[in-house]
């Protein structure tokens, strides 16, 4: 790892919460506009964060706080790894560990709502993990490397040869960001979900930490989307923002689905699309293969 | 703490509990969330969990069964927290006053910060009440 | 000591110890008799490793009349299987045993020229030594654990006369047979050791002599006899095709030209039955009725590992063929589907069993992918899986004896009731599941190998692998969550378990802790492990080393990570909060129960019911058995397994 990479990684760690929080604010604003409302100011997520940070401590037990810290720190590790150009597979493995920490925190309390939320969180992981990992493999088939740094050096935009995989990633993005119709473990908005699903027992500072982790996660996922058009960089950023905007639209026009439906969409259609794309690569674009 | 105090005013999350009202005030409170009134522009979110909330919005009089739950919910909210009583029954017992099962207004059970009058309270009055509550919140260190 | 005598120690010492333990009735003497040779076994396997590392593969044929002796034992053994079939009135066992006996006798006496000898009888390369280390170290530790376990097991069952001597006869003898399996080069010898493991497995499963145990034992027996039959058929075909019965020849390292694929396919099929792959998974699931040390031994270091060892050993023989791709697809399918089935299980041992089958499927899949990287992943997986699965089974065994249940639902909050044990189990599961531990490193390598493999079929393999590993997250995390759920909510610190509930200094606890420490240390030292053992082992099988370990990185041509750096980072991310987070007791609040909570009792949160009664809150896990359950999936699973195997054979024959 060179010094420049290290600096980029550290800069990402510092800037990601601001970018992520800002994007969440934009999300709430645009969502409100789509519903014919004015909506909160764009800096609203930061107000929420600061307010939560200033609340008096109130916890169900110590373990839940420890796991939330683990969730935040591991998510930060994945962001750092992505921006210094590490192995994509390892990044997603660490991300799975981070997501599991959130479930562990919910499991550590004997609370019916948190437990149901944690179970549903697991179902969400069951749904999006295969899509993400399979897409990483599809990217590998195009670029010949699992390293983010290698993908960045790949000259041709990946979206041109991996359009179907990109669609599948959009599905995974919706599940990972807990957007409708896949907001079954908890919702990013104030939608009600068995009290608050996996977050039920968290409050105050703990909840603020979760919010912070979500901002990091948002940056991570969008950066992954941006890899589909990595050169030039602005195109990737535009692509990621476009994908994020598409999620708002879907979020606003759909209702929550049952988990079996989510699973059949992600395994049947999502994984199927990536597989189809991989087969296409090998037959149609075989000359481009490394 | 200046920043956090400011943030508190900008982001009051409410939890709504109906002690046993006629549902008139409940409907008006939900009307506040609609695009016409859109309280989210003030950062107000209706959150279904006392552990996340700053403002407990109560409708209906305190009766013998619901007052226990009301007290429990209040105690589960982390400080700083405020209570807003919406509607006449909530303030004094209203038309239910002197019924065999009614204790009176909810201030018999938990401390109340803001009373919103009306039967039922209009959404504008509810929003006014929230603004009053925010004023009180900004003075909490 | 010379290599030959080390091999003799490793194979014959367990057998001799077993025989002695059968004879000795005195409890303490038997203990001593079992612990000392276990130590010797571990020492011998390490010495053998040093020798093979220094001098290369060890190849020799013991002098004397071993061939005749082995032939006699083989015939007696097969006759015994027929006898079991007759006595138990089990037609399948009888039929398969008799067919096998007749076929083998025909092959040996009518087909092979008299005095036919396979040279060399033993060929011990690095892969065999790694297997031997796994068997000797893990196996011996499990045997030591069994010393304590069996005492309380028999106390629990209230047996009249102790049957421990029989138990230890087969348990210790098993290790010798397994060492024989991995050392043998002559297929005739291999066949004997193979059938010996079947015999030991049968007797260990039926040890408790209940009706259920008998049935499970017989099922294990007939399924493994199917494999034995495939082995005999494979041997005859291999002899017909090449005139050789040496594994070296079959894998293309010998003097004879490589043989046709069909015998190799039959051998791999035998490996599948022994490794309990779909559709033969039911014998391993049924084996759960046996005492826990048996399950631990069957799952971690012996029996099922013999199956994957055979498939892996033959890998150079079918490299680049249709068979190889077929095996990869089959293994990946098993990996996926058994992980999915495990989601629906609430009995801890069945979850472990499914996870074992799925890990074995992954190893078989790696053998089928058949590149240097995949073989390295397979070997790494064998090592890590053996150690960690040992930990998990032994920990579950202790839990079962403490809480008298093997249901995951009953394990809620064990982290407060039995903190040391639950802690070890949780770390064990984390080692199975999460980066940066060894099993995940193997998965990482397997995914890369599958992605980089040459044919289109491997896209399917990758899809199976990613779905399977996602399913793994669900059942492990749910189980860990169940163990960690605090039952005492009110107070800040969980109530401490009484120290007498956990005999932390006892041999069982030490064994579990030792294995776990081994698993973690091996994970941290993944890079040296790869460079000193796994890469050379792959090279000895004719694969070019695919992992570059310079500077303690693990680097393939497509990606890399550094295990110890990840350890430091992830360890810090989890341990720092665990050490630094302070919570005051007065900040602890009861859980949200719609405002109906009361002051919580020692047993957990309490709420007011509709009838104004105080009710203890209970939570349960979801198992989604209508979607993932055996009842809804088994028909499809077994059907698909049979179809895949059929496709394998049809393709090979055509």
PDB file of C-alpha atoms in Angstrom, chain C residues 362-618:
ATOM      1  CA  UNK C 362     -17.017 -27.523  -0.898  1.00  0.00           C
ATOM      2  CA  UNK C 363     -13.852 -29.606  -0.596  1.00  0.00           C
ATOM      3  CA  UNK C 364     -15.114 -31.985  -3.279  1.00  0.00           C
ATOM      4  CA  UNK C 365     -16.035 -29.023  -5.435  1.00  0.00           C
ATOM      5  CA  UNK C 366     -12.487 -27.696  -5.058  1.00  0.00           C
ATOM      6  CA  UNK C 367     -11.089 -31.057  -6.083  1.00  0.00           C
ATOM      7  CA  UNK C 368     -13.325 -30.879  -9.144  1.00  0.00           C
ATOM      8  CA  UNK C 369     -12.213 -27.370 -10.054  1.00  0.00           C
ATOM      9  CA  UNK C 370      -8.801 -28.948 -10.094  1.00  0.00           C
ATOM     10  CA  UNK C 371      -6.402 -26.045 -10.349  1.00  0.00           C
ATOM     11  CA  UNK C 372      -3.502 -25.347  -8.050  1.00  0.00           C
ATOM     12  CA  UNK C 373      -5.475 -22.711  -6.195  1.00  0.00           C
ATOM     13  CA  UNK C 374      -8.505 -24.957  -5.770  1.00  0.00           C
ATOM     14  CA  UNK C 375      -6.423 -27.841  -4.443  1.00  0.00           C
ATOM     15  CA  UNK C 376      -4.765 -25.482  -1.973  1.00  0.00           C
ATOM     16  CA  UNK C 377      -8.222 -24.334  -0.868  1.00  0.00           C
ATOM     17  CA  UNK C 378      -9.331 -27.935  -0.453  1.00  0.00           C
ATOM     18  CA  UNK C 379      -6.344 -28.852   1.709  1.00  0.00           C
ATOM     19  CA  UNK C 380      -6.749 -25.721   3.821  1.00  0.00           C
ATOM     20  CA  UNK C 381     -10.413 -26.479   4.265  1.00  0.00           C
ATOM     21  CA  UNK C 382      -9.659 -30.035   5.399  1.00  0.00           C
ATOM     22  CA  UNK C 383      -7.341 -28.723   8.094  1.00  0.00           C
ATOM     23  CA  UNK C 384      -9.484 -25.869   9.364  1.00  0.00           C
ATOM     24  CA  UNK C 385     -12.726 -27.747   9.148  1.00  0.00           C
ATOM     25  CA  UNK C 386     -11.395 -30.694  11.131  1.00  0.00           C
ATOM     26  CA  UNK C 387     -10.181 -28.501  13.962  1.00  0.00           C
ATOM     27  CA  UNK C 388     -13.215 -26.250  14.184  1.00  0.00           C
ATOM     28  CA  UNK C 389     -15.833 -28.932  13.731  1.00  0.00           C
ATOM     29  CA  UNK C 390     -14.106 -30.838  16.517  1.00  0.00           C
ATOM     30  CA  UNK C 391     -14.458 -27.809  18.778  1.00  0.00           C
ATOM     31  CA  UNK C 392     -18.122 -27.340  17.933  1.00  0.00           C
ATOM     32  CA  UNK C 393     -19.115 -30.951  18.418  1.00  0.00           C
ATOM     33  CA  UNK C 394     -17.260 -31.314  21.682  1.00  0.00           C
ATOM     34  CA  UNK C 395     -18.689 -28.048  22.989  1.00  0.00           C
ATOM     35  CA  UNK C 396     -22.198 -29.127  22.026  1.00  0.00           C
ATOM     36  CA  UNK C 397     -21.555 -32.427  23.768  1.00  0.00           C
ATOM     37  CA  UNK C 398     -20.747 -30.680  27.041  1.00  0.00           C
ATOM     38  CA  UNK C 399     -23.755 -28.404  26.616  1.00  0.00           C
ATOM     39  CA  UNK C 400     -25.962 -31.393  26.077  1.00  0.00           C
ATOM     40  CA  UNK C 401     -24.766 -32.973  29.291  1.00  0.00           C
ATOM     41  CA  UNK C 402     -25.244 -29.717  31.214  1.00  0.00           C
ATOM     42  CA  UNK C 403     -28.656 -28.614  29.939  1.00  0.00           C
ATOM     43  CA  UNK C 404     -29.944 -32.047  28.901  1.00  0.00           C
ATOM     44  CA  UNK C 405     -31.049 -30.883  25.514  1.00  0.00           C
ATOM     45  CA  UNK C 406     -29.568 -30.607  22.060  1.00  0.00           C
ATOM     46  CA  UNK C 407     -32.172 -28.166  20.874  1.00  0.00           C
ATOM     47  CA  UNK C 408     -30.836 -24.739  19.884  1.00  0.00           C
ATOM     48  CA  UNK C 409     -33.966 -23.195  21.395  1.00  0.00           C
ATOM     49  CA  UNK C 410     -32.887 -24.434  24.830  1.00  0.00           C
ATOM     50  CA  UNK C 411     -29.450 -22.910  24.452  1.00  0.00           C
ATOM     51  CA  UNK C 412     -30.719 -19.378  24.919  1.00  0.00           C
ATOM     52  CA  UNK C 413     -28.466 -17.278  27.093  1.00  0.00           C
ATOM     53  CA  UNK C 414     -25.841 -19.957  27.610  1.00  0.00           C
ATOM     54  CA  UNK C 415     -23.339 -17.141  27.522  1.00  0.00           C
ATOM     55  CA  UNK C 416     -24.536 -16.177  30.996  1.00  0.00           C
ATOM     56  CA  UNK C 417     -25.166 -19.685  32.233  1.00  0.00           C
ATOM     57  CA  UNK C 418     -22.013 -21.397  30.962  1.00  0.00           C
ATOM     58  CA  UNK C 419     -19.820 -18.485  29.867  1.00  0.00           C
ATOM     59  CA  UNK C 420     -16.576 -20.307  29.168  1.00  0.00           C
ATOM     60  CA  UNK C 421     -18.177 -23.072  27.149  1.00  0.00           C
ATOM     61  CA  UNK C 422     -20.551 -20.810  25.236  1.00  0.00           C
ATOM     62  CA  UNK C 423     -17.678 -18.435  24.553  1.00  0.00           C
ATOM     63  CA  UNK C 424     -15.627 -21.221  23.028  1.00  0.00           C
ATOM     64  CA  UNK C 425     -18.553 -22.397  20.928  1.00  0.00           C
ATOM     65  CA  UNK C 426     -19.220 -18.864  19.692  1.00  0.00           C
ATOM     66  CA  UNK C 427     -15.600 -18.301  18.732  1.00  0.00           C
ATOM     67  CA  UNK C 428     -15.645 -21.655  16.992  1.00  0.00           C
ATOM     68  CA  UNK C 429     -18.656 -20.638  14.932  1.00  0.00           C
ATOM     69  CA  UNK C 430     -17.070 -17.299  14.119  1.00  0.00           C
ATOM     70  CA  UNK C 431     -14.000 -19.167  12.894  1.00  0.00           C
ATOM     71  CA  UNK C 432     -16.288 -21.222  10.646  1.00  0.00           C
ATOM     72  CA  UNK C 433     -18.099 -18.218   9.303  1.00  0.00           C
ATOM     73  CA  UNK C 434     -16.213 -14.966   9.185  1.00  0.00           C
ATOM     74  CA  UNK C 435     -13.173 -13.457   7.676  1.00  0.00           C
ATOM     75  CA  UNK C 436     -10.258 -13.377   8.629  1.00  0.00           C
ATOM     76  CA  UNK C 437     -10.396 -16.954   9.873  1.00  0.00           C
ATOM     77  CA  UNK C 438      -9.120 -19.959   7.989  1.00  0.00           C
ATOM     78  CA  UNK C 439     -12.357 -21.407   6.678  1.00  0.00           C
ATOM     79  CA  UNK C 440     -13.156 -18.114   5.012  1.00  0.00           C
ATOM     80  CA  UNK C 441      -9.697 -17.934   3.526  1.00  0.00           C
ATOM     81  CA  UNK C 442     -10.392 -21.310   1.956  1.00  0.00           C
ATOM     82  CA  UNK C 443     -13.756 -20.074   0.677  1.00  0.00           C
ATOM     83  CA  UNK C 444     -12.080 -17.026  -0.768  1.00  0.00           C
ATOM     84  CA  UNK C 445      -9.566 -19.174  -2.598  1.00  0.00           C
ATOM     85  CA  UNK C 446     -12.299 -21.546  -3.761  1.00  0.00           C
ATOM     86  CA  UNK C 447     -14.387 -18.697  -5.174  1.00  0.00           C
ATOM     87  CA  UNK C 448     -11.400 -17.277  -6.999  1.00  0.00           C
ATOM     88  CA  UNK C 449     -10.463 -20.675  -8.332  1.00  0.00           C
ATOM     89  CA  UNK C 450     -13.998 -21.335  -9.545  1.00  0.00           C
ATOM     90  CA  UNK C 451     -14.184 -17.904 -11.146  1.00  0.00           C
ATOM     91  CA  UNK C 452     -10.891 -18.396 -12.927  1.00  0.00           C
ATOM     92  CA  UNK C 453     -11.668 -21.938 -14.061  1.00  0.00           C
ATOM     93  CA  UNK C 454     -11.757 -22.499 -17.796  1.00  0.00           C
ATOM     94  CA  UNK C 455     -15.259 -23.692 -18.700  1.00  0.00           C
ATOM     95  CA  UNK C 456     -18.731 -22.204 -18.610  1.00  0.00           C
ATOM     96  CA  UNK C 457     -19.874 -24.840 -16.118  1.00  0.00           C
ATOM     97  CA  UNK C 458     -17.951 -23.027 -13.449  1.00  0.00           C
ATOM     98  CA  UNK C 459     -20.335 -20.053 -13.549  1.00  0.00           C
ATOM     99  CA  UNK C 460     -22.909 -22.454 -12.161  1.00  0.00           C
ATOM    100  CA  UNK C 461     -20.415 -23.593  -9.554  1.00  0.00           C
ATOM    101  CA  UNK C 462     -19.819 -19.994  -8.490  1.00  0.00           C
ATOM    102  CA  UNK C 463     -23.551 -19.363  -8.219  1.00  0.00           C
ATOM    103  CA  UNK C 464     -23.959 -22.424  -6.005  1.00  0.00           C
ATOM    104  CA  UNK C 465     -21.029 -21.347  -3.863  1.00  0.00           C
ATOM    105  CA  UNK C 466     -22.282 -17.823  -3.207  1.00  0.00           C
ATOM    106  CA  UNK C 467     -25.802 -18.958  -2.345  1.00  0.00           C
ATOM    107  CA  UNK C 468     -24.436 -21.656  -0.071  1.00  0.00           C
ATOM    108  CA  UNK C 469     -22.204 -19.291   1.820  1.00  0.00           C
ATOM    109  CA  UNK C 470     -25.047 -16.806   2.279  1.00  0.00           C
ATOM    110  CA  UNK C 471     -27.187 -19.597   3.718  1.00  0.00           C
ATOM    111  CA  UNK C 472     -24.336 -20.453   6.060  1.00  0.00           C
ATOM    112  CA  UNK C 473     -24.481 -16.965   7.527  1.00  0.00           C
ATOM    113  CA  UNK C 474     -28.139 -17.408   8.427  1.00  0.00           C
ATOM    114  CA  UNK C 475     -27.936 -20.553  10.489  1.00  0.00           C
ATOM    115  CA  UNK C 476     -24.656 -19.748  12.210  1.00  0.00           C
ATOM    116  CA  UNK C 477     -25.580 -16.180  13.122  1.00  0.00           C
ATOM    117  CA  UNK C 478     -28.964 -17.268  14.409  1.00  0.00           C
ATOM    118  CA  UNK C 479     -27.337 -19.894  16.590  1.00  0.00           C
ATOM    119  CA  UNK C 480     -24.702 -17.497  17.907  1.00  0.00           C
ATOM    120  CA  UNK C 481     -27.478 -14.999  18.616  1.00  0.00           C
ATOM    121  CA  UNK C 482     -29.391 -17.616  20.548  1.00  0.00           C
ATOM    122  CA  UNK C 483     -26.349 -18.429  22.666  1.00  0.00           C
ATOM    123  CA  UNK C 484     -25.717 -14.759  23.344  1.00  0.00           C
ATOM    124  CA  UNK C 485     -29.242 -13.698  24.211  1.00  0.00           C
ATOM    125  CA  UNK C 486     -29.107 -12.463  27.793  1.00  0.00           C
ATOM    126  CA  UNK C 487     -31.785 -13.916  29.965  1.00  0.00           C
ATOM    127  CA  UNK C 488     -31.162 -11.575  32.858  1.00  0.00           C
ATOM    128  CA  UNK C 489     -32.157  -8.170  31.601  1.00  0.00           C
ATOM    129  CA  UNK C 490     -32.648  -5.941  34.633  1.00  0.00           C
ATOM    130  CA  UNK C 491     -29.183  -5.772  36.073  1.00  0.00           C
ATOM    131  CA  UNK C 492     -26.259  -4.447  34.082  1.00  0.00           C
ATOM    132  CA  UNK C 493     -23.855  -7.294  34.514  1.00  0.00           C
ATOM    133  CA  UNK C 494     -25.241 -10.678  33.568  1.00  0.00           C
ATOM    134  CA  UNK C 495     -25.545 -12.929  36.556  1.00  0.00           C
ATOM    135  CA  UNK C 496     -22.444 -15.022  36.848  1.00  0.00           C
ATOM    136  CA  UNK C 497     -22.811 -18.753  36.593  1.00  0.00           C
ATOM    137  CA  UNK C 498     -21.858 -20.708  39.701  1.00  0.00           C
ATOM    138  CA  UNK C 499     -18.309 -21.939  39.186  1.00  0.00           C
ATOM    139  CA  UNK C 500     -19.279 -25.536  39.908  1.00  0.00           C
ATOM    140  CA  UNK C 501     -21.510 -25.491  36.817  1.00  0.00           C
ATOM    141  CA  UNK C 502     -18.418 -25.359  34.648  1.00  0.00           C
ATOM    142  CA  UNK C 503     -15.480 -27.619  35.433  1.00  0.00           C
ATOM    143  CA  UNK C 504     -13.083 -25.407  33.515  1.00  0.00           C
ATOM    144  CA  UNK C 505      -9.975 -27.339  34.442  1.00  0.00           C
ATOM    145  CA  UNK C 506     -11.362 -30.697  33.373  1.00  0.00           C
ATOM    146  CA  UNK C 507      -9.894 -32.670  30.525  1.00  0.00           C
ATOM    147  CA  UNK C 508     -12.936 -32.057  28.302  1.00  0.00           C
ATOM    148  CA  UNK C 509     -12.677 -28.308  28.659  1.00  0.00           C
ATOM    149  CA  UNK C 510      -8.956 -28.350  28.047  1.00  0.00           C
ATOM    150  CA  UNK C 511      -9.399 -30.394  24.894  1.00  0.00           C
ATOM    151  CA  UNK C 512     -11.979 -27.983  23.508  1.00  0.00           C
ATOM    152  CA  UNK C 513      -9.856 -24.981  24.428  1.00  0.00           C
ATOM    153  CA  UNK C 514      -6.771 -26.582  22.913  1.00  0.00           C
ATOM    154  CA  UNK C 515      -8.492 -27.345  19.612  1.00  0.00           C
ATOM    155  CA  UNK C 516      -9.964 -23.869  19.460  1.00  0.00           C
ATOM    156  CA  UNK C 517      -6.608 -22.261  20.146  1.00  0.00           C
ATOM    157  CA  UNK C 518      -5.193 -24.429  17.378  1.00  0.00           C
ATOM    158  CA  UNK C 519      -7.847 -23.229  14.952  1.00  0.00           C
ATOM    159  CA  UNK C 520      -7.255 -19.579  15.759  1.00  0.00           C
ATOM    160  CA  UNK C 521      -3.462 -19.822  15.664  1.00  0.00           C
ATOM    161  CA  UNK C 522      -3.583 -21.672  12.351  1.00  0.00           C
ATOM    162  CA  UNK C 523      -5.828 -18.932  10.994  1.00  0.00           C
ATOM    163  CA  UNK C 524      -3.427 -16.187  12.042  1.00  0.00           C
ATOM    164  CA  UNK C 525      -0.556 -18.175  10.613  1.00  0.00           C
ATOM    165  CA  UNK C 526      -2.400 -18.962   7.389  1.00  0.00           C
ATOM    166  CA  UNK C 527       0.418 -17.587   5.244  1.00  0.00           C
ATOM    167  CA  UNK C 528       3.205 -19.735   6.740  1.00  0.00           C
ATOM    168  CA  UNK C 529       0.860 -22.712   6.763  1.00  0.00           C
ATOM    169  CA  UNK C 530       0.307 -22.244   3.059  1.00  0.00           C
ATOM    170  CA  UNK C 531       3.944 -21.759   2.233  1.00  0.00           C
ATOM    171  CA  UNK C 532       5.289 -24.654   4.341  1.00  0.00           C
ATOM    172  CA  UNK C 533       2.557 -27.259   4.027  1.00  0.00           C
ATOM    173  CA  UNK C 534      -0.230 -26.531   1.588  1.00  0.00           C
ATOM    174  CA  UNK C 535       1.782 -25.277  -1.379  1.00  0.00           C
ATOM    175  CA  UNK C 536       4.318 -28.109  -1.179  1.00  0.00           C
ATOM    176  CA  UNK C 537       1.499 -30.631  -0.760  1.00  0.00           C
ATOM    177  CA  UNK C 538      -0.132 -29.326  -3.914  1.00  0.00           C
ATOM    178  CA  UNK C 539       3.208 -29.346  -5.682  1.00  0.00           C
ATOM    179  CA  UNK C 540       3.727 -32.972  -4.699  1.00  0.00           C
ATOM    180  CA  UNK C 541       0.442 -33.751  -6.415  1.00  0.00           C
ATOM    181  CA  UNK C 542       1.682 -32.055  -9.562  1.00  0.00           C
ATOM    182  CA  UNK C 543       0.021 -28.663  -9.219  1.00  0.00           C
ATOM    183  CA  UNK C 544       1.905 -25.436  -9.522  1.00  0.00           C
ATOM    184  CA  UNK C 545       1.664 -23.453  -6.290  1.00  0.00           C
ATOM    185  CA  UNK C 546      -0.968 -20.782  -6.846  1.00  0.00           C
ATOM    186  CA  UNK C 547      -0.602 -18.832  -3.656  1.00  0.00           C
ATOM    187  CA  UNK C 548       2.244 -16.414  -3.202  1.00  0.00           C
ATOM    188  CA  UNK C 549       2.992 -15.968   0.476  1.00  0.00           C
ATOM    189  CA  UNK C 550       5.913 -13.592   0.313  1.00  0.00           C
ATOM    190  CA  UNK C 551       5.771 -11.082   3.154  1.00  0.00           C
ATOM    191  CA  UNK C 552       2.993 -13.064   4.873  1.00  0.00           C
ATOM    192  CA  UNK C 553       0.432 -11.974   2.315  1.00  0.00           C
ATOM    193  CA  UNK C 554      -1.831 -14.505   0.718  1.00  0.00           C
ATOM    194  CA  UNK C 555      -1.672 -13.572  -2.902  1.00  0.00           C
ATOM    195  CA  UNK C 556      -3.210 -15.200  -5.947  1.00  0.00           C
ATOM    196  CA  UNK C 557      -2.885 -13.884  -9.450  1.00  0.00           C
ATOM    197  CA  UNK C 558      -6.146 -11.994  -9.027  1.00  0.00           C
ATOM    198  CA  UNK C 559      -6.348 -10.770  -5.486  1.00  0.00           C
ATOM    199  CA  UNK C 560      -4.675 -10.718  -2.145  1.00  0.00           C
ATOM    200  CA  UNK C 561      -5.092 -10.107   1.526  1.00  0.00           C
ATOM    201  CA  UNK C 562      -2.875 -10.244   4.549  1.00  0.00           C
ATOM    202  CA  UNK C 563      -4.343 -12.450   7.274  1.00  0.00           C
ATOM    203  CA  UNK C 564      -2.494 -10.996  10.218  1.00  0.00           C
ATOM    204  CA  UNK C 565      -3.280  -7.393   9.288  1.00  0.00           C
ATOM    205  CA  UNK C 566      -6.960  -8.267   8.986  1.00  0.00           C
ATOM    206  CA  UNK C 567      -6.693 -10.024  12.337  1.00  0.00           C
ATOM    207  CA  UNK C 568      -5.283  -6.934  13.977  1.00  0.00           C
ATOM    208  CA  UNK C 569      -7.843  -4.620  12.387  1.00  0.00           C
ATOM    209  CA  UNK C 570     -10.930  -6.754  12.934  1.00  0.00           C
ATOM    210  CA  UNK C 571      -9.722  -7.837  16.353  1.00  0.00           C
ATOM    211  CA  UNK C 572      -9.300  -4.199  17.333  1.00  0.00           C
ATOM    212  CA  UNK C 573     -12.725  -3.301  15.933  1.00  0.00           C
ATOM    213  CA  UNK C 574     -14.365  -5.918  18.140  1.00  0.00           C
ATOM    214  CA  UNK C 575     -12.109  -6.096  21.184  1.00  0.00           C
ATOM    215  CA  UNK C 576     -11.620  -2.392  21.802  1.00  0.00           C
ATOM    216  CA  UNK C 577     -15.341  -1.760  22.319  1.00  0.00           C
ATOM    217  CA  UNK C 578     -15.595  -4.934  24.384  1.00  0.00           C
ATOM    218  CA  UNK C 579     -12.845  -3.682  26.681  1.00  0.00           C
ATOM    219  CA  UNK C 580     -13.531   0.037  26.688  1.00  0.00           C
ATOM    220  CA  UNK C 581     -17.296   0.387  26.673  1.00  0.00           C
ATOM    221  CA  UNK C 582     -18.547   1.251  30.143  1.00  0.00           C
ATOM    222  CA  UNK C 583     -22.194   1.122  31.043  1.00  0.00           C
ATOM    223  CA  UNK C 584     -23.606   2.306  34.353  1.00  0.00           C
ATOM    224  CA  UNK C 585     -26.197   0.078  35.966  1.00  0.00           C
ATOM    225  CA  UNK C 586     -28.652   2.952  36.326  1.00  0.00           C
ATOM    226  CA  UNK C 587     -28.690   3.419  32.539  1.00  0.00           C
ATOM    227  CA  UNK C 588     -30.044  -0.051  31.959  1.00  0.00           C
ATOM    228  CA  UNK C 589     -33.674   0.038  30.875  1.00  0.00           C
ATOM    229  CA  UNK C 590     -36.151  -2.797  30.492  1.00  0.00           C
ATOM    230  CA  UNK C 591     -36.902  -3.960  26.957  1.00  0.00           C
ATOM    231  CA  UNK C 592     -39.777  -2.459  25.018  1.00  0.00           C
ATOM    232  CA  UNK C 593     -42.920  -4.489  25.569  1.00  0.00           C
ATOM    233  CA  UNK C 594     -45.573  -1.980  24.490  1.00  0.00           C
ATOM    234  CA  UNK C 595     -45.479  -0.395  27.903  1.00  0.00           C
ATOM    235  CA  UNK C 596     -46.635  -3.578  29.622  1.00  0.00           C
ATOM    236  CA  UNK C 597     -43.309  -4.505  31.161  1.00  0.00           C
ATOM    237  CA  UNK C 598     -42.826  -5.121  34.846  1.00  0.00           C
ATOM    238  CA  UNK C 599     -39.684  -5.303  36.926  1.00  0.00           C
ATOM    239  CA  UNK C 600     -37.780  -8.177  35.359  1.00  0.00           C
ATOM    240  CA  UNK C 601     -37.083 -11.334  37.272  1.00  0.00           C
ATOM    241  CA  UNK C 602     -33.923 -13.412  37.252  1.00  0.00           C
ATOM    242  CA  UNK C 603     -35.355 -15.507  34.457  1.00  0.00           C
ATOM    243  CA  UNK C 604     -35.809 -12.573  32.094  1.00  0.00           C
ATOM    244  CA  UNK C 605     -38.208  -9.732  31.304  1.00  0.00           C
ATOM    245  CA  UNK C 606     -41.754 -10.004  32.654  1.00  0.00           C
ATOM    246  CA  UNK C 607     -44.866  -8.418  31.209  1.00  0.00           C
ATOM    247  CA  UNK C 608     -48.474  -7.988  32.310  1.00  0.00           C
ATOM    248  CA  UNK C 609     -50.829 -10.214  30.417  1.00  0.00           C
ATOM    249  CA  UNK C 610     -54.415  -9.428  29.415  1.00  0.00           C
ATOM    250  CA  UNK C 611     -55.590 -11.156  32.557  1.00  0.00           C
ATOM    251  CA  UNK C 612     -53.315  -8.976  34.718  1.00  0.00           C
ATOM    252  CA  UNK C 613     -50.982 -11.905  35.292  1.00  0.00           C
ATOM    253  CA  UNK C 614     -47.208 -11.503  35.369  1.00  0.00           C
ATOM    254  CA  UNK C 615     -45.873 -13.559  32.467  1.00  0.00           C
ATOM    255  CA  UNK C 616     -42.257 -14.354  31.768  1.00  0.00           C
ATOM    256  CA  UNK C 617     -41.283 -13.236  28.297  1.00  0.00           C
ATOM    257  CA  UNK C 618     -40.105 -15.987  25.993  1.00  0.00           C
TER     258      UNK C 618
END
